[in-house]
Amino acid sequence: MNRVRNFKLILWMILGLGAAVATARFMFGLGVTTNLSDRTPWGLWIGFDVMSGVALAAGGFVLTATVYIFKLDKFHSIVRPAVLTAFLGYAAVAVGLLFDLGLPWNIWHMIIFWNPHSALFEVGWCVMLYLTVLLLEFFPVPAEEFGFLSKIRNFLIRLRLPLVIAGIALSTLHQSSLGSLFLIMPYNLHPLWYSPILPVVFFISAIGLGLMMVTFESLFTAWLYRRKPEMELLERLGAAARWVFLLYLAVRLGDLAVRGQLVHLGGGEWQVGMFWVELAIAVVIPTVLLFIRAVRRSPAGLMTVAITSVTGIVLNRINVGGLVHINRGDTLYLPAWTEIAITSAVIAGAAVVFLFMVEKFNVWERRPADPDAEPTRKPKFHPVDGSWLGEPGIAARTKYSLGFIIAAAIGFALLSGGPVESRGVDPTPARMARGGDTLWIDGNLDGYGTSFPHLEHIRRNGGGRSCVKCHHMNLPHDRNSACYQCHSDMYLRTDAFRHDRHSSPTGANLACTECHVKGQVRNVESAKRCDECHNDLVPPGSSIKVKQYRAVSYTEAMHRTCIGCHTIVATSKDKPDLSRCTTCHKGQRNVTDATVLASQKRRLIGKRMVLPPIYRK
Amino acid sequence: MKAILTDTTKCIGCRECVIACKKRYNLENDIPRRWSAEDGLSARNWTSIIERPDDRYIRKQCRHCLEPACVSACPVGALSKNKDGAVVYDSVKCMGCRYCMMACPFGIPRYDWDRQVPYIRKCILCADYIAKGGQPACTEACPTKATIFGERDELVAEAHRRIDENPGKYFNRVWGEHEIGGTQVLYISDIDLSFLTYGQSLGTEPLPDRTSPAMHAVPYAFFGMASLMAGLSWITSRRTKLREQTEEKEEGGEDE
């Protein structure tokens, strides 16, 4: 039973890593723990956890229909695991969604705030109801073990047929409505995927995927617990799946042909390649393989088919869910490792519960021996290598716990530092300007800016010690703070004083009375001035007096510094144009454009233009 | 129905509108971050000036569609259109699914990515001010009257008047008059503004109309599927019963 134990150890380690990432996700928000952005607001957690999760759990309704509606009683032995998989799949979708939602504590809001125009509203309701139905469908299985539940159990068994029918109808709705979600995005979704019959396409592929998932899950757990796979049933499932796949292929291509969208296949975009890859691994290769009898009859062959088509249909959901959206600018979204960690942890969690249910209750016709417990073995001390051979069950659980903790520790170690702490921009200390004679000033980094002859200004202002005329202030313990570190907003006044940094135990940890006068109301007026403690803020000889902790906006700071001086020089040297806008704002060039940047570079050789760091990527 | 008309030929790119907007709604510092889009809009910048070659400035903001995709998409109705036509947001209802961001063809709604309690943020047409008879901060602040506020019908007429009176000056098109059912933020320009929708030209069909057939089919699909399944189940169980009866009869016959 080592196989099961090792597999469980891996699952618990994934859960440990996920726990660390989950903590960070809720502590720091979505921005630093995912690769989602304003351009790509949906990512792996929607494309895989939700869209694919729901489709992967389609086996439940397909098999309950087979057994309870079409009365193919042969399949009865795999209904229980299929319903359990479906229940855990939907529970995993709900849990996964909690990570993706910005305000997960409001997830129940759909119950009281209604918007029946929204496809997502419909999906949400169906998933909630279907989760309940699945719970009621599966409840009799664990209830077998507890005598006092027998009344409820008998009642639910009598209620089975209505429950099955409700489950099938609800599944039909939300499996297809997951496709309806994207009907509202005709200008975003690539035309090879967008179609008014997306709901139908999603429904058909969900049936195919459901059959393949049941196959995969049966074969995998059979391997895991060294059971004999139900090959006769699986062969028939495979035989049915090929017709579903053929139907899917026909609908998909037929739809494109009827609506005249096949022309897009001639395009050279990467999405066209993606379309073919997706179609090939989702349906074409599996169908061809399923028509070969030898493949259908061998566990290895069926497993190959199942893995291929599951990958392909999951890829389809991820594509539709955000990958092949064309209105997203140049940004290509790839999931961050943290997102992958959470996704894997959600799946691992579902798998752990599945194994638990299988071992403790009669999910299969024959319950496997509990791999964690061999009660006949007595704990003993090994005399040679000194190791303690505890009761195997306990030993395995100790191992799982250790694995969980170690993985969580590794997760926290990987998370700390950079991405979480960063404010998102590289600081540009003033020393970067040294050695260049012209600076490109572009505060909002939109590519348009002014070229500022730095060297020329130093020369005219008297060289060496004249820096302080403009560079009037530094942050404490710093000698070359960047302008934006205090003037941190383009247009608004900002507060350059950080109260938390002074008062918090992780900062300077000052007592209130160190700055505020004792006995008086603690406010700005009763506080010490910054320079009473920090005597290195304003360099001696600075032309600008810093009186307060409020910083003017970046634009205003730049304009005041330049225009103030320029106005004086304009009168004294009789050059009235010097204080006009166009003196500085001339020849604005978009340097983010690669070709312009290249020519810019050529022209600026010799002038040694210093560009902001964002241009140097 | 209130509206904003922006004449990009009059815009000098001074960004007074951006400043006024930030001041009125106390929007905080904004530094470009990993998740920022290149158009300058963000959770703390509800309007921005996009600079195009040859000193063209285009102010980007929420278009306040007449039939907004975001309002129809929001599963909890957190986004809604008020009586003046402003698309406003109720943070109490929101659950943070970001479907509105996916649904918007202009890519307008932005997210508080760095917050632990993130909300959807976007221009709300200064709904609280126009309800009291005021006007949006941006149009109030514009020194060149490049962006003006008024009734939508009047502004559409004004836009056409400007285009007709200055032949050759403008693109013969009022952006926002008909696209996806019309928007309340209109543009006239001497350059092509299709970059606001990433180079695509939007049709006139409102986006909520794309989903409604599927949504209307929901009850039919539910009850249709349920009755189909119930019927099939009845047939199969009856068939089993009949077969059992015949078998019993046959067995009984043998016994006799």
Short mmCIF file of N, CA and C in Angstrom, two decimals, chain B residues 99-210:
data_model
loop_
_atom_site.label_atom_id
_atom_site.label_comp_id
_atom_site.label_asym_id
_atom_site.label_seq_id
_atom_site.Cartn_x
_atom_site.Cartn_y
_atom_site.Cartn_z
N TYR B 99 -16.55 40.03 -13.64
CA TYR B 99 -17.21 39.73 -14.92
C TYR B 99 -17.45 41.03 -15.70
N CYS B 100 -17.72 42.12 -14.98
CA CYS B 100 -17.94 43.41 -15.66
C CYS B 100 -16.70 43.84 -16.44
N MET B 101 -15.51 43.57 -15.84
CA MET B 101 -14.28 43.96 -16.53
C MET B 101 -14.11 43.15 -17.80
N MET B 102 -14.53 41.87 -17.74
CA MET B 102 -14.43 41.02 -18.93
C MET B 102 -15.45 41.46 -19.97
N ALA B 103 -16.64 41.88 -19.51
CA ALA B 103 -17.73 42.13 -20.45
C ALA B 103 -17.59 43.47 -21.19
N CYS B 104 -16.95 44.45 -20.58
CA CYS B 104 -16.90 45.80 -21.17
C CYS B 104 -16.10 45.79 -22.47
N PRO B 105 -16.71 46.20 -23.59
CA PRO B 105 -15.98 46.19 -24.85
C PRO B 105 -14.94 47.32 -24.93
N PHE B 106 -15.05 48.30 -24.04
CA PHE B 106 -14.08 49.39 -24.03
C PHE B 106 -12.99 49.15 -22.99
N GLY B 107 -13.12 48.11 -22.20
CA GLY B 107 -12.11 47.81 -21.18
C GLY B 107 -11.99 48.88 -20.13
N ILE B 108 -13.12 49.37 -19.61
CA ILE B 108 -13.10 50.52 -18.71
C ILE B 108 -12.96 50.15 -17.22
N PRO B 109 -13.78 49.25 -16.68
CA PRO B 109 -13.72 49.06 -15.22
C PRO B 109 -12.33 48.59 -14.78
N ARG B 110 -11.89 49.14 -13.65
CA ARG B 110 -10.57 48.79 -13.13
C ARG B 110 -10.71 48.27 -11.71
N TYR B 111 -9.66 47.63 -11.24
CA TYR B 111 -9.75 46.91 -9.98
C TYR B 111 -8.70 47.39 -9.00
N ASP B 112 -9.05 47.36 -7.71
CA ASP B 112 -8.11 47.67 -6.63
C ASP B 112 -7.19 46.47 -6.39
N TRP B 113 -6.28 46.21 -7.30
CA TRP B 113 -5.50 44.98 -7.20
C TRP B 113 -4.67 44.91 -5.93
N ASP B 114 -4.27 46.06 -5.38
CA ASP B 114 -3.37 46.02 -4.23
C ASP B 114 -4.10 46.08 -2.90
N ARG B 115 -5.42 46.01 -2.94
CA ARG B 115 -6.18 46.10 -1.68
C ARG B 115 -6.60 44.72 -1.21
N GLN B 116 -6.71 44.58 0.10
CA GLN B 116 -7.26 43.32 0.64
C GLN B 116 -8.77 43.30 0.47
N VAL B 117 -9.38 44.48 0.43
CA VAL B 117 -10.82 44.58 0.19
C VAL B 117 -11.00 45.38 -1.10
N PRO B 118 -10.88 44.69 -2.23
CA PRO B 118 -10.85 45.42 -3.50
C PRO B 118 -12.24 45.68 -4.08
N TYR B 119 -12.39 46.83 -4.70
CA TYR B 119 -13.64 47.18 -5.36
C TYR B 119 -13.39 47.46 -6.83
N ILE B 120 -14.49 47.46 -7.59
CA ILE B 120 -14.43 47.89 -8.99
C ILE B 120 -14.47 49.41 -8.98
N ARG B 121 -13.58 50.05 -9.73
CA ARG B 121 -13.57 51.51 -9.74
C ARG B 121 -13.66 51.99 -11.19
N LYS B 122 -14.50 52.98 -11.40
CA LYS B 122 -14.58 53.58 -12.73
C LYS B 122 -15.34 54.90 -12.62
N CYS B 123 -15.31 55.67 -13.71
CA CYS B 123 -16.04 56.93 -13.79
C CYS B 123 -17.53 56.66 -13.54
N ILE B 124 -18.16 57.51 -12.68
CA ILE B 124 -19.59 57.33 -12.43
C ILE B 124 -20.38 58.54 -12.94
N LEU B 125 -19.77 59.27 -13.84
CA LEU B 125 -20.40 60.46 -14.45
C LEU B 125 -20.79 61.47 -13.36
N CYS B 126 -20.06 61.50 -12.27
CA CYS B 126 -20.36 62.37 -11.13
C CYS B 126 -21.85 62.31 -10.80
N ALA B 127 -22.37 61.07 -10.69
CA ALA B 127 -23.82 60.87 -10.55
C ALA B 127 -24.41 61.69 -9.41
N ASP B 128 -23.69 61.75 -8.28
CA ASP B 128 -24.24 62.49 -7.14
C ASP B 128 -24.30 63.99 -7.42
N TYR B 129 -23.43 64.50 -8.28
CA TYR B 129 -23.45 65.94 -8.59
C TYR B 129 -24.50 66.28 -9.63
N ILE B 130 -24.60 65.42 -10.68
CA ILE B 130 -25.58 65.77 -11.71
C ILE B 130 -27.00 65.57 -11.20
N ALA B 131 -27.18 64.70 -10.21
CA ALA B 131 -28.52 64.53 -9.63
C ALA B 131 -28.97 65.83 -8.98
N LYS B 132 -28.00 66.61 -8.48
CA LYS B 132 -28.35 67.89 -7.84
C LYS B 132 -28.30 69.04 -8.82
N GLY B 133 -28.19 68.73 -10.10
CA GLY B 133 -28.17 69.79 -11.10
C GLY B 133 -26.79 70.30 -11.45
N GLY B 134 -25.76 69.67 -10.89
CA GLY B 134 -24.41 70.09 -11.21
C GLY B 134 -23.90 69.43 -12.46
N GLN B 135 -22.62 69.51 -12.70
CA GLN B 135 -22.06 68.81 -13.84
C GLN B 135 -20.78 68.10 -13.44
N PRO B 136 -20.33 67.15 -14.28
CA PRO B 136 -19.14 66.38 -13.92
C PRO B 136 -17.93 67.28 -13.73
N ALA B 137 -17.01 66.85 -12.87
CA ALA B 137 -15.82 67.63 -12.57
C ALA B 137 -15.00 67.90 -13.82
N CYS B 138 -14.94 66.89 -14.71
CA CYS B 138 -14.07 67.02 -15.88
C CYS B 138 -14.56 68.11 -16.83
N THR B 139 -15.88 68.10 -17.10
CA THR B 139 -16.38 69.11 -18.05
C THR B 139 -16.32 70.50 -17.43
N GLU B 140 -16.50 70.55 -16.11
CA GLU B 140 -16.43 71.82 -15.41
C GLU B 140 -15.02 72.41 -15.50
N ALA B 141 -14.02 71.51 -15.44
CA ALA B 141 -12.64 71.99 -15.36
C ALA B 141 -12.04 72.31 -16.72
N CYS B 142 -12.64 71.81 -17.80
CA CYS B 142 -11.99 71.93 -19.11
C CYS B 142 -11.86 73.40 -19.53
N PRO B 143 -10.65 73.90 -19.72
CA PRO B 143 -10.48 75.32 -20.04
C PRO B 143 -10.82 75.65 -21.49
N THR B 144 -10.81 74.66 -22.39
CA THR B 144 -11.04 74.97 -23.80
C THR B 144 -12.41 74.51 -24.28
N LYS B 145 -13.24 74.02 -23.34
CA LYS B 145 -14.56 73.48 -23.68
C LYS B 145 -14.45 72.36 -24.71
N ALA B 146 -13.38 71.61 -24.60
CA ALA B 146 -13.22 70.45 -25.49
C ALA B 146 -14.15 69.33 -25.08
N THR B 147 -14.49 69.30 -23.80
CA THR B 147 -15.39 68.27 -23.32
C THR B 147 -16.55 68.98 -22.63
N ILE B 148 -17.77 68.74 -23.14
CA ILE B 148 -18.92 69.50 -22.62
C ILE B 148 -20.01 68.55 -22.16
N PHE B 149 -20.85 69.06 -21.27
CA PHE B 149 -21.89 68.26 -20.64
C PHE B 149 -23.24 68.79 -21.03
N GLY B 150 -24.22 67.91 -21.23
CA GLY B 150 -25.57 68.38 -21.56
C GLY B 150 -26.51 67.22 -21.79
N GLU B 151 -27.65 67.53 -22.40
CA GLU B 151 -28.59 66.47 -22.76
C GLU B 151 -28.05 65.72 -23.96
N ARG B 152 -28.30 64.40 -24.01
CA ARG B 152 -27.69 63.60 -25.07
C ARG B 152 -28.18 64.02 -26.46
N ASP B 153 -29.50 64.23 -26.60
CA ASP B 153 -30.03 64.59 -27.93
C ASP B 153 -29.38 65.87 -28.43
N GLU B 154 -29.26 66.85 -27.51
CA GLU B 154 -28.69 68.13 -27.92
C GLU B 154 -27.23 67.96 -28.32
N LEU B 155 -26.51 67.15 -27.56
CA LEU B 155 -25.09 67.00 -27.86
C LEU B 155 -24.87 66.23 -29.16
N VAL B 156 -25.73 65.24 -29.44
CA VAL B 156 -25.62 64.53 -30.73
C VAL B 156 -25.84 65.53 -31.87
N ALA B 157 -26.87 66.38 -31.71
CA ALA B 157 -27.15 67.39 -32.73
C ALA B 157 -25.97 68.35 -32.88
N GLU B 158 -25.41 68.76 -31.72
CA GLU B 158 -24.27 69.68 -31.73
C GLU B 158 -23.07 69.04 -32.45
N ALA B 159 -22.86 67.75 -32.19
CA ALA B 159 -21.74 67.05 -32.83
C ALA B 159 -21.92 67.06 -34.33
N HIS B 160 -23.14 66.74 -34.80
CA HIS B 160 -23.39 66.73 -36.25
C HIS B 160 -23.27 68.12 -36.83
N ARG B 161 -23.70 69.13 -36.06
CA ARG B 161 -23.59 70.51 -36.53
C ARG B 161 -22.12 70.87 -36.77
N ARG B 162 -21.26 70.50 -35.78
CA ARG B 162 -19.84 70.82 -35.93
C ARG B 162 -19.24 70.12 -37.13
N ILE B 163 -19.65 68.85 -37.33
CA ILE B 163 -19.08 68.11 -38.46
C ILE B 163 -19.54 68.74 -39.77
N ASP B 164 -20.83 69.12 -39.83
CA ASP B 164 -21.37 69.69 -41.08
C ASP B 164 -20.79 71.07 -41.36
N GLU B 165 -20.59 71.85 -40.29
CA GLU B 165 -20.13 73.23 -40.50
C GLU B 165 -18.66 73.31 -40.87
N ASN B 166 -17.91 72.27 -40.50
CA ASN B 166 -16.47 72.29 -40.81
C ASN B 166 -16.12 71.12 -41.71
N PRO B 167 -16.54 71.22 -43.01
CA PRO B 167 -16.29 70.06 -43.87
C PRO B 167 -14.79 69.78 -43.96
N GLY B 168 -14.47 68.49 -43.86
CA GLY B 168 -13.07 68.11 -44.00
C GLY B 168 -12.29 68.16 -42.72
N LYS B 169 -12.83 68.84 -41.71
CA LYS B 169 -12.06 68.95 -40.47
C LYS B 169 -12.16 67.67 -39.65
N TYR B 170 -13.38 67.13 -39.59
CA TYR B 170 -13.61 65.97 -38.73
C TYR B 170 -13.76 64.69 -39.54
N PHE B 171 -13.53 63.58 -38.88
CA PHE B 171 -13.99 62.29 -39.37
C PHE B 171 -15.51 62.37 -39.39
N ASN B 172 -16.15 61.94 -40.46
CA ASN B 172 -17.60 62.07 -40.51
C ASN B 172 -18.26 60.98 -39.67
N ARG B 173 -18.11 61.11 -38.38
CA ARG B 173 -18.66 60.06 -37.52
C ARG B 173 -18.72 60.59 -36.09
N VAL B 174 -19.83 60.32 -35.42
CA VAL B 174 -19.92 60.65 -34.01
C VAL B 174 -19.75 59.34 -33.25
N TRP B 175 -18.57 59.19 -32.62
CA TRP B 175 -18.32 57.93 -31.90
C TRP B 175 -19.23 57.86 -30.69
N GLY B 176 -19.96 56.77 -30.58
CA GLY B 176 -20.86 56.61 -29.44
C GLY B 176 -22.30 56.90 -29.79
N GLU B 177 -22.56 57.34 -31.03
CA GLU B 177 -23.97 57.61 -31.36
C GLU B 177 -24.75 56.31 -31.51
N HIS B 178 -24.17 55.36 -32.24
CA HIS B 178 -24.90 54.11 -32.49
C HIS B 178 -24.22 52.87 -31.98
N GLU B 179 -22.89 52.91 -31.73
CA GLU B 179 -22.19 51.67 -31.37
C GLU B 179 -22.86 50.99 -30.19
N ILE B 180 -22.93 49.68 -30.27
CA ILE B 180 -23.57 48.83 -29.26
C ILE B 180 -24.77 49.51 -28.60
N GLY B 181 -25.60 50.10 -29.44
CA GLY B 181 -26.82 50.70 -28.94
C GLY B 181 -26.68 52.14 -28.49
N GLY B 182 -25.50 52.69 -28.64
CA GLY B 182 -25.29 54.09 -28.27
C GLY B 182 -24.67 54.23 -26.90
N THR B 183 -23.83 55.27 -26.75
CA THR B 183 -23.23 55.54 -25.44
C THR B 183 -23.52 56.99 -25.07
N GLN B 184 -23.34 57.30 -23.79
CA GLN B 184 -23.62 58.66 -23.36
C GLN B 184 -22.38 59.54 -23.37
N VAL B 185 -21.24 58.93 -23.61
CA VAL B 185 -20.03 59.73 -23.79
C VAL B 185 -19.70 59.66 -25.28
N LEU B 186 -19.78 60.83 -25.93
CA LEU B 186 -19.65 60.89 -27.38
C LEU B 186 -18.33 61.56 -27.74
N TYR B 187 -17.80 61.18 -28.90
CA TYR B 187 -16.56 61.81 -29.36
C TYR B 187 -16.73 62.26 -30.80
N ILE B 188 -16.17 63.43 -31.12
CA ILE B 188 -15.89 63.72 -32.53
C ILE B 188 -14.41 64.03 -32.62
N SER B 189 -13.82 63.67 -33.75
CA SER B 189 -12.37 63.74 -33.81
C SER B 189 -11.90 63.90 -35.24
N ASP B 190 -10.67 64.35 -35.41
CA ASP B 190 -10.10 64.38 -36.76
C ASP B 190 -9.21 63.17 -36.99
N ILE B 191 -9.10 62.29 -36.00
CA ILE B 191 -8.38 61.04 -36.24
C ILE B 191 -9.31 59.87 -35.93
N ASP B 192 -8.89 58.69 -36.39
CA ASP B 192 -9.70 57.50 -36.17
C ASP B 192 -9.59 57.08 -34.70
N LEU B 193 -10.73 56.95 -34.04
CA LEU B 193 -10.71 56.62 -32.60
C LEU B 193 -10.91 55.14 -32.33
N SER B 194 -10.73 54.30 -33.37
CA SER B 194 -11.02 52.88 -33.13
C SER B 194 -10.02 52.26 -32.17
N PHE B 195 -8.92 52.98 -31.86
CA PHE B 195 -8.00 52.41 -30.88
C PHE B 195 -8.64 52.33 -29.49
N LEU B 196 -9.73 53.07 -29.29
CA LEU B 196 -10.42 52.98 -28.00
C LEU B 196 -11.06 51.61 -27.79
N THR B 197 -11.31 50.90 -28.91
CA THR B 197 -11.82 49.54 -28.81
C THR B 197 -10.80 48.58 -29.41
N TYR B 198 -9.53 48.91 -29.30
CA TYR B 198 -8.44 48.05 -29.75
C TYR B 198 -8.58 47.70 -31.22
N GLY B 199 -8.89 48.72 -32.02
CA GLY B 199 -8.88 48.55 -33.46
C GLY B 199 -10.10 47.88 -34.05
N GLN B 200 -11.08 47.53 -33.20
CA GLN B 200 -12.26 46.87 -33.75
C GLN B 200 -13.39 47.86 -33.90
N SER B 201 -14.19 47.68 -34.95
CA SER B 201 -15.35 48.56 -35.06
C SER B 201 -16.54 47.82 -34.47
N LEU B 202 -17.22 48.47 -33.54
CA LEU B 202 -18.33 47.82 -32.85
C LEU B 202 -19.59 47.94 -33.69
N GLY B 203 -20.40 46.89 -33.68
CA GLY B 203 -21.67 46.93 -34.37
C GLY B 203 -22.69 47.74 -33.58
N THR B 204 -23.90 47.84 -34.11
CA THR B 204 -24.90 48.65 -33.42
C THR B 204 -25.74 47.83 -32.45
N GLU B 205 -25.59 46.49 -32.49
CA GLU B 205 -26.42 45.65 -31.62
C GLU B 205 -25.96 45.77 -30.17
N PRO B 206 -26.89 46.10 -29.25
CA PRO B 206 -26.47 46.19 -27.84
C PRO B 206 -25.99 44.83 -27.34
N LEU B 207 -24.95 44.85 -26.50
CA LEU B 207 -24.36 43.58 -26.07
C LEU B 207 -25.29 42.73 -25.20
N PRO B 208 -26.12 43.33 -24.33
CA PRO B 208 -27.02 42.47 -23.54
C PRO B 208 -27.93 41.62 -24.43
N ASP B 209 -28.24 42.10 -25.65
CA ASP B 209 -29.09 41.33 -26.55
C ASP B 209 -28.45 40.01 -26.97
N ARG B 210 -27.09 39.94 -26.87
CA ARG B 210 -26.42 38.70 -27.25
C ARG B 210 -26.69 37.59 -26.24
#
